[in-house]
Short mmCIF file of C-alpha atoms and ligand atoms in Angstrom, two decimals:
data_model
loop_
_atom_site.label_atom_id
_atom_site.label_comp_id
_atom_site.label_asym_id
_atom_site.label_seq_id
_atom_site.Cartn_x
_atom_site.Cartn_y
_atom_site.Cartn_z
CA UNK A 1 7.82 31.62 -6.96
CA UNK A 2 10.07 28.52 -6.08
CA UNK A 3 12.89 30.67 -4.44
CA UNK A 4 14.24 34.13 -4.68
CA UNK A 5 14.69 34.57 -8.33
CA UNK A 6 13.11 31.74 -9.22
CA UNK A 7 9.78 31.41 -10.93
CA UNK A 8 8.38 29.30 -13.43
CA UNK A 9 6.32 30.10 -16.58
CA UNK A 10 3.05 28.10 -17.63
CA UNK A 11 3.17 27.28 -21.49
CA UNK A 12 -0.44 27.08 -21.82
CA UNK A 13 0.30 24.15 -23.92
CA UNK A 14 -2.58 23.52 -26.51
CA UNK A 15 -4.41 25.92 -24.25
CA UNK A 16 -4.08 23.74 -21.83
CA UNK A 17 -2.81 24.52 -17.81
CA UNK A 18 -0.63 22.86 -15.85
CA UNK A 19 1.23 20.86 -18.90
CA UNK A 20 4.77 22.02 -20.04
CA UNK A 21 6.02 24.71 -17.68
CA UNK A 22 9.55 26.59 -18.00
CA UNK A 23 11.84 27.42 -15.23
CA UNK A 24 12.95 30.96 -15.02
CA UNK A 25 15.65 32.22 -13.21
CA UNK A 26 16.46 35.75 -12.59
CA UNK A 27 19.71 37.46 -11.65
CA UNK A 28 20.71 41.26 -11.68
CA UNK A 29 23.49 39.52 -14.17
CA UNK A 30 20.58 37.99 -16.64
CA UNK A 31 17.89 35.46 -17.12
CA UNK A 32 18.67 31.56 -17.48
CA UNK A 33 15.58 29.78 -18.72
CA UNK A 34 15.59 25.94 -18.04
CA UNK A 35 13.51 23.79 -21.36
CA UNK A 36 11.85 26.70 -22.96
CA UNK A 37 9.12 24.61 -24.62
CA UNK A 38 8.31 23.91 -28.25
CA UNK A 39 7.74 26.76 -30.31
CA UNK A 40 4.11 26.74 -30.50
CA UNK A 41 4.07 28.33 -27.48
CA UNK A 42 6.96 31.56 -27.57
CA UNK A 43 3.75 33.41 -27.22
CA UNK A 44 3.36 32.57 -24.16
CA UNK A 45 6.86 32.43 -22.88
CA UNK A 46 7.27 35.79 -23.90
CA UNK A 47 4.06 37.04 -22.16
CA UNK A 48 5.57 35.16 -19.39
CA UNK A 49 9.12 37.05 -18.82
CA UNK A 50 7.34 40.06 -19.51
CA UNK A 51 5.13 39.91 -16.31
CA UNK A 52 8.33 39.64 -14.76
CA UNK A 53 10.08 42.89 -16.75
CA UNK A 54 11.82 40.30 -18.98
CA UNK A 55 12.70 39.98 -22.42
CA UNK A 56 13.81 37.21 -24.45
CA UNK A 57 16.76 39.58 -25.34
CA UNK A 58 17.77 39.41 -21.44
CA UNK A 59 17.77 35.54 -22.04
CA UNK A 60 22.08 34.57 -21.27
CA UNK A 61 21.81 30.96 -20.65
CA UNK A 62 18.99 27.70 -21.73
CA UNK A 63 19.85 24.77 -19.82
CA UNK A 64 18.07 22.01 -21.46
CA UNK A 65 17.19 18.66 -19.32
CA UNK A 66 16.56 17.00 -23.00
CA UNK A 67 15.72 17.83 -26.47
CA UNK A 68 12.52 16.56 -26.88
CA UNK A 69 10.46 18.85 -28.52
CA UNK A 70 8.02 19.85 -25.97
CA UNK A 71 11.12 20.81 -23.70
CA UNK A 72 13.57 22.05 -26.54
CA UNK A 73 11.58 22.63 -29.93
CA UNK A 74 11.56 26.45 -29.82
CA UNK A 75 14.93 26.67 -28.70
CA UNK A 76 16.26 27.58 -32.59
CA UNK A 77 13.88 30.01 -33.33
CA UNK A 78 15.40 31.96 -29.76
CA UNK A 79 18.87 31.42 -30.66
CA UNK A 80 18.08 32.86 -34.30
CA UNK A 81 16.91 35.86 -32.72
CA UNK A 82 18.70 36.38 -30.43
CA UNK A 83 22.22 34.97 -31.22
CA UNK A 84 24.36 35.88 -27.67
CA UNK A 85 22.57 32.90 -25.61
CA UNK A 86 24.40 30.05 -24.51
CA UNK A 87 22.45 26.39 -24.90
CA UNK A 88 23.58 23.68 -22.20
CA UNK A 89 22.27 20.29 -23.15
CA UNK A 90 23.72 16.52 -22.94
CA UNK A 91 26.31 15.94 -25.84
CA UNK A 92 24.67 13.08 -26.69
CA UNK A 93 21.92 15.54 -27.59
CA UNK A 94 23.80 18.49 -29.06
CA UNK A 95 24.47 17.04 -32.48
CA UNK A 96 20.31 16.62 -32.85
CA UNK A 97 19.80 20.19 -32.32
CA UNK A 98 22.23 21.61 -34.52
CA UNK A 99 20.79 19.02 -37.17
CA UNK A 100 17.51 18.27 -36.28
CA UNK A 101 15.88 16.37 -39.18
CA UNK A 102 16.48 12.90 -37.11
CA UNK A 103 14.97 14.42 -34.68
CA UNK A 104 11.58 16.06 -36.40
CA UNK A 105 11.62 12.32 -38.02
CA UNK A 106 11.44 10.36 -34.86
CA UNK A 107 8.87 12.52 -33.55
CA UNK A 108 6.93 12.79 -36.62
CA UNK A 109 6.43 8.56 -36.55
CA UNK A 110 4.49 9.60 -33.35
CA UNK A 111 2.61 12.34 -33.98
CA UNK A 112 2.35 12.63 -37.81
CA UNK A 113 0.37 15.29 -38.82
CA UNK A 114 -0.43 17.04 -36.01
CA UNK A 115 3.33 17.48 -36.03
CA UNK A 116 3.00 21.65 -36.80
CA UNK A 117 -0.03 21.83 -34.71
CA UNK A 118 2.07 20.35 -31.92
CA UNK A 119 5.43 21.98 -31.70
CA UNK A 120 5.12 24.77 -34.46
CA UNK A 121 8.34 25.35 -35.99
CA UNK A 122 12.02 23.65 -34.66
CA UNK A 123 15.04 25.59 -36.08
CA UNK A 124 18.41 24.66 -35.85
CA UNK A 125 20.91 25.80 -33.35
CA UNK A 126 24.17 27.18 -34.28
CA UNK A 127 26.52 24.40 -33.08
CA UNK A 128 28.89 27.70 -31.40
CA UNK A 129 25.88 28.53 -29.33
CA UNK A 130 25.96 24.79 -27.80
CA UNK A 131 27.65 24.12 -24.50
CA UNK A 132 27.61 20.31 -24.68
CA UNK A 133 27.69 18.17 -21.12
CA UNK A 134 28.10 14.87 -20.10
CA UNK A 135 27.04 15.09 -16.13
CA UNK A 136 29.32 16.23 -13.44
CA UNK A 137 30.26 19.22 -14.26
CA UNK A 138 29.74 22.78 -12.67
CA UNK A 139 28.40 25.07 -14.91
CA UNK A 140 27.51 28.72 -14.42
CA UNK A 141 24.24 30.43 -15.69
CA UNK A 142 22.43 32.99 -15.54
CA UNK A 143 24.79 34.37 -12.57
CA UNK A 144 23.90 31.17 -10.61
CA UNK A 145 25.82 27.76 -10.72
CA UNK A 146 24.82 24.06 -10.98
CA UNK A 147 25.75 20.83 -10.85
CA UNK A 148 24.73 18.72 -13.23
CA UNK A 149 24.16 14.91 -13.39
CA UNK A 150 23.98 12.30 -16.43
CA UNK A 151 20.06 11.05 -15.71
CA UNK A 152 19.45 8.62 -18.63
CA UNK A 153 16.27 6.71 -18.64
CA UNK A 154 13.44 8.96 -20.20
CA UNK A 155 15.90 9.67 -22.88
CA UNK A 156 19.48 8.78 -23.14
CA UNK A 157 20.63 12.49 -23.46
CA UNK A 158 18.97 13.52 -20.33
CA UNK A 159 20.93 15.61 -17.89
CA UNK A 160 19.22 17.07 -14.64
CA UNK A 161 20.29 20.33 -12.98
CA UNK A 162 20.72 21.39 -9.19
CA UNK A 163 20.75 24.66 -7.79
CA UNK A 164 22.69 24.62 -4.36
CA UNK A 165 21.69 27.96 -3.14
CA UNK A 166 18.18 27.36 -3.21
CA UNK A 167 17.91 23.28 -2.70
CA UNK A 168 15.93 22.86 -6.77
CA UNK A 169 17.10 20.47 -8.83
CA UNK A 170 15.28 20.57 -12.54
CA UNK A 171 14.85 17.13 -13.10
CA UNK A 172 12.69 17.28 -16.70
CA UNK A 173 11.04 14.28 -17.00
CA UNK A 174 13.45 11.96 -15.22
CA UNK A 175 10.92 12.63 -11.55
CA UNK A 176 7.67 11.95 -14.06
CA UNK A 177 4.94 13.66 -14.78
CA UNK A 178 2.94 14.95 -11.49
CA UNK A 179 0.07 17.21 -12.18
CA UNK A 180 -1.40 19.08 -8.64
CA UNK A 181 0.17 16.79 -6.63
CA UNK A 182 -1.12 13.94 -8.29
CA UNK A 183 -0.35 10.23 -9.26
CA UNK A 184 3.23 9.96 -10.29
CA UNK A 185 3.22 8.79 -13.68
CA UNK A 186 6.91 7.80 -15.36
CA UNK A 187 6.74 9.19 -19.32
CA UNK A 188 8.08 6.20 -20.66
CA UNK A 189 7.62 7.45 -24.75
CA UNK A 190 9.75 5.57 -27.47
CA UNK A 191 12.68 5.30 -28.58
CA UNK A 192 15.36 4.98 -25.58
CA UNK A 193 13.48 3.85 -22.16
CA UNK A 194 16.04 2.45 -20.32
CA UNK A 195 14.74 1.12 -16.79
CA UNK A 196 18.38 0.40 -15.27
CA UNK A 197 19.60 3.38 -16.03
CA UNK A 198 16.45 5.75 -14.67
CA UNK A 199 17.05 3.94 -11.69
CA UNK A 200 20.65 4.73 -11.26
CA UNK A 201 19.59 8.69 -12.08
CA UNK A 202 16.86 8.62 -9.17
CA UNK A 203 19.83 7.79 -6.99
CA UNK A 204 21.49 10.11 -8.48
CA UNK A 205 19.27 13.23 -8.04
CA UNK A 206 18.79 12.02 -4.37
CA UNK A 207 22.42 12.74 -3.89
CA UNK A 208 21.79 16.19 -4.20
CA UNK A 209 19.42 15.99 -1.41
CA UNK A 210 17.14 18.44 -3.09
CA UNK A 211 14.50 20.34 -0.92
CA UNK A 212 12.48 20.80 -4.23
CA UNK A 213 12.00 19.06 -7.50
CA UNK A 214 10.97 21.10 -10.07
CA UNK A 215 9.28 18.96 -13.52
CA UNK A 216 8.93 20.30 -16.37
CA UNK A 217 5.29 18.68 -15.99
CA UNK A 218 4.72 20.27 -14.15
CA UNK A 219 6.41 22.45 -11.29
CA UNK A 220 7.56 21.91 -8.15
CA UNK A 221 7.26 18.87 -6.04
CA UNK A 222 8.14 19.77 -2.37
CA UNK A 223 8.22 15.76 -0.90
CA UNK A 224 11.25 14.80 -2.95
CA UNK A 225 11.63 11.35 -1.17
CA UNK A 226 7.95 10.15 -1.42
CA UNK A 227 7.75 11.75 -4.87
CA UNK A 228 10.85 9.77 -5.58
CA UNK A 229 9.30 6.74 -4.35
CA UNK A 230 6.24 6.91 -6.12
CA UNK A 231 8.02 7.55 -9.00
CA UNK A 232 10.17 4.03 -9.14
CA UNK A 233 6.77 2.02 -7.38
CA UNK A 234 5.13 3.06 -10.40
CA UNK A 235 7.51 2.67 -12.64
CA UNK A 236 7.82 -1.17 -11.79
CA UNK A 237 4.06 -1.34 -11.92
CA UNK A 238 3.50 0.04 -15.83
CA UNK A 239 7.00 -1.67 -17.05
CA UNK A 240 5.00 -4.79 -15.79
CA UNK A 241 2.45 -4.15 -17.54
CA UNK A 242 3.70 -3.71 -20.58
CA UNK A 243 5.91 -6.75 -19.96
CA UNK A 244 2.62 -9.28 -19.31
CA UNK A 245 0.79 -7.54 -22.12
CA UNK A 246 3.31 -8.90 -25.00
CA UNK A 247 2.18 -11.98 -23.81
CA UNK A 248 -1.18 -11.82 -24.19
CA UNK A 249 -3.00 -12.62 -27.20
CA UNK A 250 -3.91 -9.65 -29.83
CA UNK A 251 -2.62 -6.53 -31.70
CA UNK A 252 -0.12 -4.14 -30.31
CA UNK A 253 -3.07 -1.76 -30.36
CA UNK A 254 -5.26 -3.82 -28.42
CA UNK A 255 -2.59 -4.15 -25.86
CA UNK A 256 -1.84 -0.95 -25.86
CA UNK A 257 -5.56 -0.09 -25.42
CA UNK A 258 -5.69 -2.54 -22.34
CA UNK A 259 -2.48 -1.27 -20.67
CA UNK A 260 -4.39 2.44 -20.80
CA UNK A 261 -7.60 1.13 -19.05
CA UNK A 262 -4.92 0.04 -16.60
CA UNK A 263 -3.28 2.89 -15.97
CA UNK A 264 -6.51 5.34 -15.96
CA UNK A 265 -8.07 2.40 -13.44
CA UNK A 266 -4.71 3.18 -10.99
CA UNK A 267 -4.51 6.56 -11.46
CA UNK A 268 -8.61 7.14 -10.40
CA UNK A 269 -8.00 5.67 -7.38
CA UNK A 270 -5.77 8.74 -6.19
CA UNK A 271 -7.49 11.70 -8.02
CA UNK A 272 -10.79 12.48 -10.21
CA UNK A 273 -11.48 11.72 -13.56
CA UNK A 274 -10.72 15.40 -14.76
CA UNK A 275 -7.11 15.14 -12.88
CA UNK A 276 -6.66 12.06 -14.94
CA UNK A 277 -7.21 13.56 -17.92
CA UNK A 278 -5.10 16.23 -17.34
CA UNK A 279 -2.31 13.78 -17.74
CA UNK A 280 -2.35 12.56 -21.49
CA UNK A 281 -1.70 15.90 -23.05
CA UNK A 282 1.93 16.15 -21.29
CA UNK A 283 2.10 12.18 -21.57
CA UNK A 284 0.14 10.71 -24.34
CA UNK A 285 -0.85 7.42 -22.68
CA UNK A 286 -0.42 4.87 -25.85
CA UNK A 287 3.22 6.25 -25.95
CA UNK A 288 3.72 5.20 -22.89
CA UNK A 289 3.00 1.64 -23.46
CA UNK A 290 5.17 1.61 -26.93
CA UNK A 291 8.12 2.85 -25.15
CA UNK A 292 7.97 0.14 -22.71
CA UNK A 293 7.30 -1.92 -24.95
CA UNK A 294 10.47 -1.43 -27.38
CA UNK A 295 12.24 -1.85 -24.22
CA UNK A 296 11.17 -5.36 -23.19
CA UNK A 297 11.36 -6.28 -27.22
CA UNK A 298 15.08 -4.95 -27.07
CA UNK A 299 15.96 -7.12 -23.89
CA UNK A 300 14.48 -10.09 -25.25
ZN1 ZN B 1 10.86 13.87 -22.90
#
């Protein structure tokens, strides 16, 4: 439970704990679910609301922080089924999920074929079911209302949420990836990492002077300023990284091989090797160095 009303589901991604988790928020006026996940694991969202006497039917609102498909993939499939549900997300975004073969495409150059295995299926949604935003508005959902902020920098079409009433802001992936209170690591995947901007959104989510951030990977994180902190310290040390490596001799692979040993070598010196591991199947780590990567090739 993060507040009254407010829980969060764990996906069991890939049978995995603690990876992709979905917000669920519960009013006598319906349910508002915020990044239900990629469709490979409905089964356990739906196992999820019904522990709490929920069905997808009771489902008004998804407020998505991105489309990615481990946030977003399964939201088709729901909107097929259940057609009355209203799907926030950045416009910038919108157009990808009523058409998403760019989408699939780009993510199938990183995962290939374990693509299915991955995600499952990702529909289409109905452009009418899409409530597109570009950050600052008010929006009301599932009986509750939040602001909502432009937070490029993980992806340009990322938009963070912030309940007033009970101090959470759903931040997706712009606060990282933090496992139990772990390292802090910034998912910096391919194609649009854009360190000025993810800067500007930190700033922008400490505005809101949230008593809670809640990640999609995964849950809550009750320090927001250290968390915060972390966050941008470590995102200046792997953009670094990656920066030095492209001019070191070798492959891409070997450097992005290298910048991994890196990363692991930080990250152990805050938590065990099991923690660590925990951390590449929300954040694959070689993506992490690509992204960057493209970034600093882009500048340059
Ligand atoms: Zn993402």
């Amino acid at each position: 439970m993060l507040a009254p009303g407010l829980s969060w589901i764990d996906l069991l991604f890939q049978g995995r704990p603690r990876a992709i988790a979905t917000a669920v928020l519960q009013q006598a006026g319906g349910v508002a679910l915020v990044d239900p996940g990629p469709a490979s694991c409905l089964g356990a969202l739906t196992a999820g609301l019904e522990q709490r006497g929920a069905r997808l039917a009771d489902v008004r609102d998804i407020l998505l922080t991105h489309i990615h498909l481990d946030h977003a993939g399964a939201t088709g499939t729901i909107v097929r089924a259940q057609p009355h549900i209203r799907v926030f997300v950045h416009q910038r975004g919108a157009p990808h999920l009523a058409d998403p073969s760019n989408l699939l495409k780009s993510a199938r150059r990183l995962y290939g074929d374990r693509m299915d295995r991955l995600w499952g299926a990702c529909e289409p949604v109905p452009a009418a079911n899409l409530v597109a935003l570009e950050g600052g508005e008010r929006i009301d959902a599932g009986s509750r209302r939040f602001d909502v902020a432009d937070t490029p920098g993980h992806a340009s079409h990322h938009v963070s949420y912030f309940d007033g009433d009970s101090g959470v802001a759903f931040v997706g992936d712009t606060a990282g990836v933090c496992i139990d209170g772990g390292y802090v690591l910034p998912p910096t995947p391919p194609p649009d990492i854009d360190l000025e901007a993810w800067r500007v959104s930190v700033g922008r989510i400490e505005q809101w002077s949230p008593s809670t951030l809640f990640m999609t990977h995964f849950g809550p994180a009750p320090s927001v300023r250290p968390h915060l902190q972390s966050l941008l310290e470590n995102l200046e040390m792997t953009a670094g990284w990656a920066r030095e490596s492209l001019t070191e001799e070798g492959s891409d692979e070997e450097r992005s091989a290298r910048f991994a040993a890196r990363l692991r070598g930080a990250m152990r010196q805050q938590m065990s090797e099991a923690q660590v591991e925990s951390y590449p199947v929300a954040a694959p780590f070689e993506q992490l160095w690509l992204g960057l990567a493209r970034y600093w090739r882009k500048r340059a």
